Amino acid sequence: MSARIGVVVFPGTNCEHDVVKALSALAGEEALAATVELVWHGERSLSQLDGVVLPGGFAHGDYLRPGAIARFSSVTDALARFAAEGGPVVGICNGFQVLTEAGLLPGALQKNSGLRFVCKSVGLRVCSTRTVLTGALSQGQRLRMPINHFEGNYTCDQRTLDRLRAEDCVVLRYEENPNGSVDDIAGVCNAAGNVVGLMPHPERACDMLTGALDGAPLLRSLLDAADQHASLPA
Amino acid sequence: MKFEALVEVRLRPGISDPQGATIERALPALGFDGVSDVRVGKAIRFAVEAPDEATAREMSVAVTDRLLANPVIEEAQVSVL
């Protein structure tokens, strides 16, 4: 069965086409029968999908706090059900902020410690390979990818941090901390590993035209996870 | 009756506040010495239609808990005027 991946668009989302293009191109290379489609934030059910991406941007203008209003879009309720049933979910940048606001991932993303908007390529290390975004990678693997954010300073209390470490929920760490994130965290997952949030943009590192290819193995892992989901009995 | 609510949202103690730190660093250059512990938050005002003050307060607290503050990094003080 062909896997269907939905890329959610809130008013103010601006990375959706990059994600669709990167995922479609990778699926084509692998000869995977996957369709990638945009999903409007008013959608009430995602049960027809095998994977969901919340792309970057400024959902609802980032008013109040990034992700704070997006959490009340009807698609977010549908997303919570999809995630609870084990569906693969990835939030990139603003999508990560939406996932924390929605309570689908622990912690919060604060203003960068240097109070600067950071837009550059950074070194990352893969810390967990049990997730829907890192299944095709190896532990400790180094990646280079762009970050592009003002509020990427991952924050949580000590108890949450202890739990994230104990349950293998830290997915990516920065090699050089660019924003003040606790424990150099660039990405985390839920306990089951099917919901992942990260600040770096893998979709912008899938073509040498944009300077790097290290995002491709991450998105390939997501395609694999969606493919597996599609072959599950309904 | 119409009540006015004022919600002050601030970062929890211990959460780093880069905006507050930047303001604090700028003050000595302007000749203000001895100012410390600068913290930046938000003030949100709204009107609430409710039969009495207690109900207005209850509604304002509910609005704050559900939307205005993120308990992971923020705390809020609700006043009803």
PDB file of C-alpha atoms in Angstrom:
ATOM      1  CA  MET A   1       0.000   0.000   0.000  1.00  0.00           C
ATOM      2  CA  SER A   2       1.197   3.485  -0.792  1.00  0.00           C
ATOM      3  CA  ALA A   3       2.140   5.589   2.233  1.00  0.00           C
ATOM      4  CA  ARG A   4       0.506   9.011   2.599  1.00  0.00           C
ATOM      5  CA  ILE A   5       2.364  11.756   4.403  1.00  0.00           C
ATOM      6  CA  GLY A   6       0.619  14.974   5.381  1.00  0.00           C
ATOM      7  CA  VAL A   7       2.450  18.269   5.810  1.00  0.00           C
ATOM      8  CA  VAL A   8       0.352  20.538   8.015  1.00  0.00           C
ATOM      9  CA  VAL A   9      -0.162  24.166   7.029  1.00  0.00           C
ATOM     10  CA  PHE A  10      -1.199  26.721   9.644  1.00  0.00           C
ATOM     11  CA  PRO A  11      -1.716  30.375   8.710  1.00  0.00           C
ATOM     12  CA  GLY A  12       1.897  31.621   8.784  1.00  0.00           C
ATOM     13  CA  THR A  13       3.615  28.293   8.097  1.00  0.00           C
ATOM     14  CA  ASN A  14       6.298  28.876   5.447  1.00  0.00           C
ATOM     15  CA  CYS A  15       8.428  25.731   5.070  1.00  0.00           C
ATOM     16  CA  GLU A  16       5.688  23.373   3.845  1.00  0.00           C
ATOM     17  CA  HIS A  17       6.739  23.340   0.188  1.00  0.00           C
ATOM     18  CA  ASP A  18      10.379  22.653   1.084  1.00  0.00           C
ATOM     19  CA  VAL A  19       9.284  19.629   3.131  1.00  0.00           C
ATOM     20  CA  VAL A  20       6.966  18.328   0.382  1.00  0.00           C
ATOM     21  CA  LYS A  21       9.693  18.733  -2.233  1.00  0.00           C
ATOM     22  CA  ALA A  22      12.402  17.058  -0.117  1.00  0.00           C
ATOM     23  CA  LEU A  23      10.181  14.105   0.900  1.00  0.00           C
ATOM     24  CA  SER A  24       8.811  13.594  -2.641  1.00  0.00           C
ATOM     25  CA  ALA A  25      12.317  13.653  -4.157  1.00  0.00           C
ATOM     26  CA  LEU A  26      13.648  11.152  -1.612  1.00  0.00           C
ATOM     27  CA  ALA A  27      10.672   8.836  -2.095  1.00  0.00           C
ATOM     28  CA  GLY A  28      11.318   8.982  -5.839  1.00  0.00           C
ATOM     29  CA  GLU A  29      14.990   8.063  -5.387  1.00  0.00           C
ATOM     30  CA  GLU A  30      14.053   5.075  -3.246  1.00  0.00           C
ATOM     31  CA  ALA A  31      11.236   4.064  -5.580  1.00  0.00           C
ATOM     32  CA  LEU A  32       8.961   4.184  -2.525  1.00  0.00           C
ATOM     33  CA  ALA A  33       5.294   4.509  -3.323  1.00  0.00           C
ATOM     34  CA  ALA A  34       4.634   7.525  -1.118  1.00  0.00           C
ATOM     35  CA  THR A  35       2.417  10.526  -1.688  1.00  0.00           C
ATOM     36  CA  VAL A  36       3.117  13.760   0.134  1.00  0.00           C
ATOM     37  CA  GLU A  37       0.288  16.244   0.496  1.00  0.00           C
ATOM     38  CA  LEU A  38      -0.484  19.517   2.245  1.00  0.00           C
ATOM     39  CA  VAL A  39      -3.037  19.378   5.067  1.00  0.00           C
ATOM     40  CA  TRP A  40      -4.854  22.567   6.156  1.00  0.00           C
ATOM     41  CA  HIS A  41      -4.973  23.240   9.908  1.00  0.00           C
ATOM     42  CA  GLY A  42      -8.779  23.034   9.971  1.00  0.00           C
ATOM     43  CA  GLU A  43      -8.615  19.285   9.201  1.00  0.00           C
ATOM     44  CA  ARG A  44     -10.412  17.190  11.826  1.00  0.00           C
ATOM     45  CA  SER A  45      -9.021  13.750  11.071  1.00  0.00           C
ATOM     46  CA  LEU A  46      -5.592  12.481  10.081  1.00  0.00           C
ATOM     47  CA  SER A  47      -6.430   8.784  10.287  1.00  0.00           C
ATOM     48  CA  GLN A  48      -6.040   8.439   6.486  1.00  0.00           C
ATOM     49  CA  LEU A  49      -2.324   9.348   6.804  1.00  0.00           C
ATOM     50  CA  ASP A  50       0.773   7.273   7.589  1.00  0.00           C
ATOM     51  CA  GLY A  51       2.982  10.148   8.690  1.00  0.00           C
ATOM     52  CA  VAL A  52       2.583  13.818   9.602  1.00  0.00           C
ATOM     53  CA  VAL A  53       5.096  16.675   9.467  1.00  0.00           C
ATOM     54  CA  LEU A  54       4.598  20.022  11.191  1.00  0.00           C
ATOM     55  CA  PRO A  55       6.922  22.278   9.183  1.00  0.00           C
ATOM     56  CA  GLY A  56       8.620  25.511  10.167  1.00  0.00           C
ATOM     57  CA  GLY A  57       7.332  29.046   9.958  1.00  0.00           C
ATOM     58  CA  PHE A  58       5.263  31.285  12.199  1.00  0.00           C
ATOM     59  CA  ALA A  59       1.992  29.475  12.865  1.00  0.00           C
ATOM     60  CA  HIS A  60      -0.708  32.058  13.657  1.00  0.00           C
ATOM     61  CA  GLY A  61       2.010  34.726  13.567  1.00  0.00           C
ATOM     62  CA  ASP A  62       3.687  33.214  16.657  1.00  0.00           C
ATOM     63  CA  TYR A  63       1.412  35.563  18.622  1.00  0.00           C
ATOM     64  CA  LEU A  64       1.430  35.163  22.413  1.00  0.00           C
ATOM     65  CA  ARG A  65       4.090  32.384  22.206  1.00  0.00           C
ATOM     66  CA  PRO A  66       5.256  30.285  19.241  1.00  0.00           C
ATOM     67  CA  GLY A  67       2.774  27.423  18.898  1.00  0.00           C
ATOM     68  CA  ALA A  68       0.401  28.748  21.561  1.00  0.00           C
ATOM     69  CA  ILE A  69      -2.530  29.398  19.202  1.00  0.00           C
ATOM     70  CA  ALA A  70      -1.725  26.531  16.812  1.00  0.00           C
ATOM     71  CA  ARG A  71      -2.336  24.178  19.690  1.00  0.00           C
ATOM     72  CA  PHE A  72      -6.060  25.000  19.454  1.00  0.00           C
ATOM     73  CA  SER A  73      -6.405  24.378  15.702  1.00  0.00           C
ATOM     74  CA  SER A  74      -8.637  21.373  15.083  1.00  0.00           C
ATOM     75  CA  VAL A  75      -5.795  19.561  13.317  1.00  0.00           C
ATOM     76  CA  THR A  76      -3.892  19.508  16.617  1.00  0.00           C
ATOM     77  CA  ASP A  77      -6.596  17.381  18.315  1.00  0.00           C
ATOM     78  CA  ALA A  78      -6.501  15.025  15.332  1.00  0.00           C
ATOM     79  CA  LEU A  79      -2.716  14.981  15.585  1.00  0.00           C
ATOM     80  CA  ALA A  80      -2.872  13.989  19.270  1.00  0.00           C
ATOM     81  CA  ARG A  81      -5.094  11.010  18.348  1.00  0.00           C
ATOM     82  CA  PHE A  82      -2.833  10.060  15.428  1.00  0.00           C
ATOM     83  CA  ALA A  83       0.222  10.199  17.724  1.00  0.00           C
ATOM     84  CA  ALA A  84      -1.499   8.212  20.509  1.00  0.00           C
ATOM     85  CA  GLU A  85      -2.193   5.437  17.997  1.00  0.00           C
ATOM     86  CA  GLY A  86       1.512   5.283  17.146  1.00  0.00           C
ATOM     87  CA  GLY A  87       1.485   7.331  13.919  1.00  0.00           C
ATOM     88  CA  PRO A  88       4.836   8.894  12.983  1.00  0.00           C
ATOM     89  CA  VAL A  89       4.899  12.654  13.721  1.00  0.00           C
ATOM     90  CA  VAL A  90       7.798  15.054  13.149  1.00  0.00           C
ATOM     91  CA  GLY A  91       7.834  18.742  14.114  1.00  0.00           C
ATOM     92  CA  ILE A  92      10.545  20.895  12.562  1.00  0.00           C
ATOM     93  CA  CYS A  93      11.461  24.246  14.136  1.00  0.00           C
ATOM     94  CA  ASN A  94       8.075  26.005  14.598  1.00  0.00           C
ATOM     95  CA  GLY A  95       6.533  22.514  14.367  1.00  0.00           C
ATOM     96  CA  PHE A  96       8.636  21.479  17.381  1.00  0.00           C
ATOM     97  CA  GLN A  97       7.321  24.524  19.250  1.00  0.00           C
ATOM     98  CA  VAL A  98       3.745  23.520  18.386  1.00  0.00           C
ATOM     99  CA  LEU A  99       4.348  19.950  19.657  1.00  0.00           C
ATOM    100  CA  THR A 100       5.636  21.207  23.035  1.00  0.00           C
ATOM    101  CA  GLU A 101       2.742  23.682  23.395  1.00  0.00           C
ATOM    102  CA  ALA A 102       0.293  20.882  22.553  1.00  0.00           C
ATOM    103  CA  GLY A 103       1.827  18.695  25.256  1.00  0.00           C
ATOM    104  CA  LEU A 104       2.855  16.020  22.730  1.00  0.00           C
ATOM    105  CA  LEU A 105       6.499  16.590  23.673  1.00  0.00           C
ATOM    106  CA  PRO A 106       7.866  17.702  27.064  1.00  0.00           C
ATOM    107  CA  GLY A 107       9.616  21.017  27.751  1.00  0.00           C
ATOM    108  CA  ALA A 108       9.384  24.387  26.013  1.00  0.00           C
ATOM    109  CA  LEU A 109      11.381  26.517  23.583  1.00  0.00           C
ATOM    110  CA  GLN A 110      12.542  29.815  25.010  1.00  0.00           C
ATOM    111  CA  LYS A 111      14.186  32.827  23.388  1.00  0.00           C
ATOM    112  CA  ASN A 112      17.805  32.138  22.425  1.00  0.00           C
ATOM    113  CA  SER A 113      20.210  32.880  25.263  1.00  0.00           C
ATOM    114  CA  GLY A 114      22.170  35.437  23.197  1.00  0.00           C
ATOM    115  CA  LEU A 115      18.858  37.132  22.258  1.00  0.00           C
ATOM    116  CA  ARG A 116      19.889  36.755  18.613  1.00  0.00           C
ATOM    117  CA  PHE A 117      18.070  35.213  15.719  1.00  0.00           C
ATOM    118  CA  VAL A 118      20.455  32.407  14.709  1.00  0.00           C
ATOM    119  CA  CYS A 119      20.650  31.392  11.060  1.00  0.00           C
ATOM    120  CA  LYS A 120      23.614  29.155  10.271  1.00  0.00           C
ATOM    121  CA  SER A 121      24.784  25.646   9.633  1.00  0.00           C
ATOM    122  CA  VAL A 122      25.502  23.669  12.818  1.00  0.00           C
ATOM    123  CA  GLY A 123      27.103  20.349  13.756  1.00  0.00           C
ATOM    124  CA  LEU A 124      24.816  17.772  15.367  1.00  0.00           C
ATOM    125  CA  ARG A 125      25.221  14.356  16.917  1.00  0.00           C
ATOM    126  CA  VAL A 126      22.628  11.584  16.728  1.00  0.00           C
ATOM    127  CA  CYS A 127      21.860  10.476  20.307  1.00  0.00           C
ATOM    128  CA  SER A 128      18.981   8.052  19.749  1.00  0.00           C
ATOM    129  CA  THR A 129      18.254   5.822  16.769  1.00  0.00           C
ATOM    130  CA  ARG A 130      14.987   4.303  17.993  1.00  0.00           C
ATOM    131  CA  THR A 131      12.790   7.121  16.636  1.00  0.00           C
ATOM    132  CA  VAL A 132      10.772   7.544  13.427  1.00  0.00           C
ATOM    133  CA  LEU A 133      13.267  10.226  12.331  1.00  0.00           C
ATOM    134  CA  THR A 134      16.530   8.445  13.111  1.00  0.00           C
ATOM    135  CA  GLY A 135      15.879   4.768  12.335  1.00  0.00           C
ATOM    136  CA  ALA A 136      18.299   4.784   9.384  1.00  0.00           C
ATOM    137  CA  LEU A 137      21.131   6.501  11.286  1.00  0.00           C
ATOM    138  CA  SER A 138      23.765   5.252  13.694  1.00  0.00           C
ATOM    139  CA  GLN A 139      24.353   6.267  17.290  1.00  0.00           C
ATOM    140  CA  GLY A 140      26.847   9.136  17.535  1.00  0.00           C
ATOM    141  CA  GLN A 141      26.642   9.903  13.809  1.00  0.00           C
ATOM    142  CA  ARG A 142      27.598  13.506  13.017  1.00  0.00           C
ATOM    143  CA  LEU A 143      25.380  15.664  10.810  1.00  0.00           C
ATOM    144  CA  ARG A 144      25.535  19.240   9.521  1.00  0.00           C
ATOM    145  CA  MET A 145      22.296  21.087   9.037  1.00  0.00           C
ATOM    146  CA  PRO A 146      20.956  24.634   9.061  1.00  0.00           C
ATOM    147  CA  ILE A 147      19.129  26.177  12.006  1.00  0.00           C
ATOM    148  CA  ASN A 148      17.012  29.285  11.608  1.00  0.00           C
ATOM    149  CA  HIS A 149      15.259  30.462  14.760  1.00  0.00           C
ATOM    150  CA  PHE A 150      14.864  33.001  17.539  1.00  0.00           C
ATOM    151  CA  GLU A 151      13.152  30.701  20.014  1.00  0.00           C
ATOM    152  CA  GLY A 152      15.094  27.435  19.968  1.00  0.00           C
ATOM    153  CA  ASN A 153      16.464  27.437  23.494  1.00  0.00           C
ATOM    154  CA  TYR A 154      15.135  24.093  24.772  1.00  0.00           C
ATOM    155  CA  THR A 155      14.095  24.348  28.407  1.00  0.00           C
ATOM    156  CA  CYS A 156      12.692  21.839  30.883  1.00  0.00           C
ATOM    157  CA  ASP A 157      12.905  21.175  34.616  1.00  0.00           C
ATOM    158  CA  GLN A 158      15.535  18.839  36.058  1.00  0.00           C
ATOM    159  CA  ARG A 159      13.064  15.983  36.574  1.00  0.00           C
ATOM    160  CA  THR A 160      11.982  16.084  32.932  1.00  0.00           C
ATOM    161  CA  LEU A 161      15.616  16.217  31.806  1.00  0.00           C
ATOM    162  CA  ASP A 162      16.466  13.177  33.972  1.00  0.00           C
ATOM    163  CA  ARG A 163      13.522  11.321  32.432  1.00  0.00           C
ATOM    164  CA  LEU A 164      14.483  12.326  28.865  1.00  0.00           C
ATOM    165  CA  ARG A 165      17.999  10.956  29.442  1.00  0.00           C
ATOM    166  CA  ALA A 166      16.848   7.789  31.239  1.00  0.00           C
ATOM    167  CA  GLU A 167      14.234   6.936  28.600  1.00  0.00           C
ATOM    168  CA  ASP A 168      16.512   7.621  25.608  1.00  0.00           C
ATOM    169  CA  CYS A 169      14.388  10.583  24.476  1.00  0.00           C
ATOM    170  CA  VAL A 170      17.186  13.006  23.530  1.00  0.00           C
ATOM    171  CA  VAL A 171      17.359  12.507  19.762  1.00  0.00           C
ATOM    172  CA  LEU A 172      19.889  15.141  18.613  1.00  0.00           C
ATOM    173  CA  ARG A 173      22.452  17.312  20.401  1.00  0.00           C
ATOM    174  CA  TYR A 174      24.371  20.349  19.114  1.00  0.00           C
ATOM    175  CA  GLU A 175      28.135  19.951  18.957  1.00  0.00           C
ATOM    176  CA  GLU A 176      28.430  23.642  19.851  1.00  0.00           C
ATOM    177  CA  ASN A 177      25.420  25.025  21.660  1.00  0.00           C
ATOM    178  CA  PRO A 178      24.070  27.929  19.545  1.00  0.00           C
ATOM    179  CA  ASN A 179      21.108  29.044  21.654  1.00  0.00           C
ATOM    180  CA  GLY A 180      21.458  28.066  25.321  1.00  0.00           C
ATOM    181  CA  SER A 181      19.451  24.814  25.115  1.00  0.00           C
ATOM    182  CA  VAL A 182      19.697  22.691  28.237  1.00  0.00           C
ATOM    183  CA  ASP A 183      22.106  19.743  27.783  1.00  0.00           C
ATOM    184  CA  ASP A 184      22.814  20.942  24.183  1.00  0.00           C
ATOM    185  CA  ILE A 185      19.461  19.463  23.114  1.00  0.00           C
ATOM    186  CA  ALA A 186      18.491  20.034  19.454  1.00  0.00           C
ATOM    187  CA  GLY A 187      15.713  17.431  19.272  1.00  0.00           C
ATOM    188  CA  VAL A 188      13.642  15.189  21.565  1.00  0.00           C
ATOM    189  CA  CYS A 189      11.049  12.436  21.197  1.00  0.00           C
ATOM    190  CA  ASN A 190       8.187  11.028  23.255  1.00  0.00           C
ATOM    191  CA  ALA A 191       8.584   7.796  25.223  1.00  0.00           C
ATOM    192  CA  ALA A 192       7.373   5.663  22.290  1.00  0.00           C
ATOM    193  CA  GLY A 193       9.720   7.375  19.803  1.00  0.00           C
ATOM    194  CA  ASN A 194       6.958   8.068  17.254  1.00  0.00           C
ATOM    195  CA  VAL A 195       6.758  11.822  17.954  1.00  0.00           C
ATOM    196  CA  VAL A 196       9.953  13.783  17.312  1.00  0.00           C
ATOM    197  CA  GLY A 197      10.648  17.510  17.466  1.00  0.00           C
ATOM    198  CA  LEU A 198      13.841  19.219  16.304  1.00  0.00           C
ATOM    199  CA  MET A 199      15.000  22.769  15.681  1.00  0.00           C
ATOM    200  CA  PRO A 200      17.345  22.059  12.695  1.00  0.00           C
ATOM    201  CA  HIS A 201      15.828  21.903   9.210  1.00  0.00           C
ATOM    202  CA  PRO A 202      16.510  18.523   7.510  1.00  0.00           C
ATOM    203  CA  GLU A 203      14.422  19.557   4.466  1.00  0.00           C
ATOM    204  CA  ARG A 204      16.971  22.289   3.729  1.00  0.00           C
ATOM    205  CA  ALA A 205      19.834  19.780   3.698  1.00  0.00           C
ATOM    206  CA  CYS A 206      18.602  17.329   1.067  1.00  0.00           C
ATOM    207  CA  ASP A 207      20.121  18.842  -2.078  1.00  0.00           C
ATOM    208  CA  MET A 208      23.646  20.134  -2.777  1.00  0.00           C
ATOM    209  CA  LEU A 209      21.937  23.203  -4.205  1.00  0.00           C
ATOM    210  CA  THR A 210      21.342  24.247  -0.576  1.00  0.00           C
ATOM    211  CA  GLY A 211      24.777  23.121   0.566  1.00  0.00           C
ATOM    212  CA  ALA A 212      24.289  19.841   2.446  1.00  0.00           C
ATOM    213  CA  LEU A 213      22.782  16.372   2.217  1.00  0.00           C
ATOM    214  CA  ASP A 214      22.744  15.361   5.881  1.00  0.00           C
ATOM    215  CA  GLY A 215      19.007  15.931   6.244  1.00  0.00           C
ATOM    216  CA  ALA A 216      18.244  13.180   3.743  1.00  0.00           C
ATOM    217  CA  PRO A 217      18.859  10.169   6.054  1.00  0.00           C
ATOM    218  CA  LEU A 218      16.496  11.721   8.622  1.00  0.00           C
ATOM    219  CA  LEU A 219      13.669  12.208   6.122  1.00  0.00           C
ATOM    220  CA  ARG A 220      14.385   8.758   4.651  1.00  0.00           C
ATOM    221  CA  SER A 221      13.856   7.302   8.136  1.00  0.00           C
ATOM    222  CA  LEU A 222      10.484   9.084   8.272  1.00  0.00           C
ATOM    223  CA  LEU A 223       9.544   7.680   4.842  1.00  0.00           C
ATOM    224  CA  ASP A 224      10.457   4.179   6.085  1.00  0.00           C
ATOM    225  CA  ALA A 225       8.360   4.660   9.243  1.00  0.00           C
ATOM    226  CA  ALA A 226       5.401   5.872   7.146  1.00  0.00           C
ATOM    227  CA  ASP A 227       5.854   2.915   4.793  1.00  0.00           C
ATOM    228  CA  GLN A 228       5.726   0.521   7.747  1.00  0.00           C
ATOM    229  CA  HIS A 229       2.632   2.304   9.072  1.00  0.00           C
ATOM    230  CA  ALA A 230       0.940   1.912   5.675  1.00  0.00           C
ATOM    231  CA  SER A 231       1.505  -1.839   5.732  1.00  0.00           C
ATOM    232  CA  LEU A 232      -0.138  -2.235   9.161  1.00  0.00           C
ATOM    233  CA  PRO A 233      -3.588  -3.820   9.128  1.00  0.00           C
ATOM    234  CA  ALA A 234      -6.201  -1.048   9.357  1.00  0.00           C
TER     235      ALA A 234
ATOM    236  CA  MET B   1     -21.571  43.070  34.906  1.00  0.00           C
ATOM    237  CA  LYS B   2     -18.389  43.887  33.106  1.00  0.00           C
ATOM    238  CA  PHE B   3     -15.095  43.376  34.894  1.00  0.00           C
ATOM    239  CA  GLU B   4     -11.615  44.220  33.745  1.00  0.00           C
ATOM    240  CA  ALA B   5      -8.973  41.551  34.111  1.00  0.00           C
ATOM    241  CA  LEU B   6      -5.239  42.124  34.179  1.00  0.00           C
ATOM    242  CA  VAL B   7      -2.953  39.114  33.766  1.00  0.00           C
ATOM    243  CA  GLU B   8       0.753  39.494  34.394  1.00  0.00           C
ATOM    244  CA  VAL B   9       2.738  36.658  32.826  1.00  0.00           C
ATOM    245  CA  ARG B  10       6.372  36.256  33.838  1.00  0.00           C
ATOM    246  CA  LEU B  11       9.090  33.683  33.517  1.00  0.00           C
ATOM    247  CA  ARG B  12       9.380  31.259  36.404  1.00  0.00           C
ATOM    248  CA  PRO B  13      12.264  31.870  38.803  1.00  0.00           C
ATOM    249  CA  GLY B  14      15.329  30.046  37.513  1.00  0.00           C
ATOM    250  CA  ILE B  15      14.304  30.279  33.846  1.00  0.00           C
ATOM    251  CA  SER B  16      16.856  32.371  31.992  1.00  0.00           C
ATOM    252  CA  ASP B  17      15.536  35.717  30.756  1.00  0.00           C
ATOM    253  CA  PRO B  18      17.764  36.999  27.927  1.00  0.00           C
ATOM    254  CA  GLN B  19      15.640  40.145  27.476  1.00  0.00           C
ATOM    255  CA  GLY B  20      15.884  41.045  31.163  1.00  0.00           C
ATOM    256  CA  ALA B  21      19.633  40.395  31.150  1.00  0.00           C
ATOM    257  CA  THR B  22      20.125  42.624  28.091  1.00  0.00           C
ATOM    258  CA  ILE B  23      18.186  45.501  29.665  1.00  0.00           C
ATOM    259  CA  GLU B  24      20.146  45.083  32.907  1.00  0.00           C
ATOM    260  CA  ARG B  25      23.449  45.234  31.043  1.00  0.00           C
ATOM    261  CA  ALA B  26      22.388  48.416  29.222  1.00  0.00           C
ATOM    262  CA  LEU B  27      21.475  50.371  32.372  1.00  0.00           C
ATOM    263  CA  PRO B  28      24.958  51.222  33.773  1.00  0.00           C
ATOM    264  CA  ALA B  29      25.897  52.773  30.411  1.00  0.00           C
ATOM    265  CA  LEU B  30      22.923  55.133  30.827  1.00  0.00           C
ATOM    266  CA  GLY B  31      24.038  56.123  34.296  1.00  0.00           C
ATOM    267  CA  PHE B  32      21.629  53.895  36.241  1.00  0.00           C
ATOM    268  CA  ASP B  33      23.733  52.008  38.737  1.00  0.00           C
ATOM    269  CA  GLY B  34      22.345  49.625  41.329  1.00  0.00           C
ATOM    270  CA  VAL B  35      19.450  48.279  39.253  1.00  0.00           C
ATOM    271  CA  SER B  36      19.337  44.483  39.315  1.00  0.00           C
ATOM    272  CA  ASP B  37      17.012  41.473  38.888  1.00  0.00           C
ATOM    273  CA  VAL B  38      15.413  42.844  35.708  1.00  0.00           C
ATOM    274  CA  ARG B  39      12.781  40.406  34.434  1.00  0.00           C
ATOM    275  CA  VAL B  40      10.672  40.922  31.307  1.00  0.00           C
ATOM    276  CA  GLY B  41       7.115  39.594  31.154  1.00  0.00           C
ATOM    277  CA  LYS B  42       3.797  40.421  29.527  1.00  0.00           C
ATOM    278  CA  ALA B  43       0.718  42.244  30.732  1.00  0.00           C
ATOM    279  CA  ILE B  44      -2.570  41.188  29.127  1.00  0.00           C
ATOM    280  CA  ARG B  45      -5.828  43.070  29.743  1.00  0.00           C
ATOM    281  CA  PHE B  46      -9.314  41.986  28.815  1.00  0.00           C
ATOM    282  CA  ALA B  47     -12.940  42.580  29.764  1.00  0.00           C
ATOM    283  CA  VAL B  48     -15.084  39.800  31.247  1.00  0.00           C
ATOM    284  CA  GLU B  49     -18.872  39.746  31.359  1.00  0.00           C
ATOM    285  CA  ALA B  50     -19.881  37.884  34.541  1.00  0.00           C
ATOM    286  CA  PRO B  51     -22.599  38.030  37.230  1.00  0.00           C
ATOM    287  CA  ASP B  52     -20.082  38.731  40.015  1.00  0.00           C
ATOM    288  CA  GLU B  53     -16.408  39.283  40.735  1.00  0.00           C
ATOM    289  CA  ALA B  54     -15.723  35.730  41.886  1.00  0.00           C
ATOM    290  CA  THR B  55     -17.056  34.320  38.599  1.00  0.00           C
ATOM    291  CA  ALA B  56     -15.066  36.887  36.611  1.00  0.00           C
ATOM    292  CA  ARG B  57     -11.928  35.850  38.474  1.00  0.00           C
ATOM    293  CA  GLU B  58     -12.639  32.155  37.892  1.00  0.00           C
ATOM    294  CA  MET B  59     -13.053  32.778  34.152  1.00  0.00           C
ATOM    295  CA  SER B  60      -9.889  34.884  33.989  1.00  0.00           C
ATOM    296  CA  VAL B  61      -7.870  32.201  35.754  1.00  0.00           C
ATOM    297  CA  ALA B  62      -9.247  29.583  33.336  1.00  0.00           C
ATOM    298  CA  VAL B  63      -8.279  31.739  30.319  1.00  0.00           C
ATOM    299  CA  THR B  64      -4.804  32.190  31.793  1.00  0.00           C
ATOM    300  CA  ASP B  65      -4.252  28.505  32.562  1.00  0.00           C
ATOM    301  CA  ARG B  66      -5.554  27.342  29.203  1.00  0.00           C
ATOM    302  CA  LEU B  67      -3.885  29.892  26.919  1.00  0.00           C
ATOM    303  CA  LEU B  68      -2.072  32.909  28.306  1.00  0.00           C
ATOM    304  CA  ALA B  69       0.756  31.234  30.230  1.00  0.00           C
ATOM    305  CA  ASN B  70       2.840  28.162  29.503  1.00  0.00           C
ATOM    306  CA  PRO B  71       3.364  26.514  32.917  1.00  0.00           C
ATOM    307  CA  VAL B  72       6.629  24.897  31.785  1.00  0.00           C
ATOM    308  CA  ILE B  73       8.407  28.273  31.732  1.00  0.00           C
ATOM    309  CA  GLU B  74       5.921  30.872  32.957  1.00  0.00           C
ATOM    310  CA  GLU B  75       3.776  31.817  35.923  1.00  0.00           C
ATOM    311  CA  ALA B  76       0.936  34.291  36.018  1.00  0.00           C
ATOM    312  CA  GLN B  77      -0.807  36.636  38.400  1.00  0.00           C
ATOM    313  CA  VAL B  78      -4.467  37.380  37.707  1.00  0.00           C
ATOM    314  CA  SER B  79      -6.132  40.551  38.988  1.00  0.00           C
ATOM    315  CA  VAL B  80      -9.778  41.459  38.482  1.00  0.00           C
ATOM    316  CA  LEU B  81     -10.547  45.169  38.705  1.00  0.00           C
TER     317      LEU B  81
END
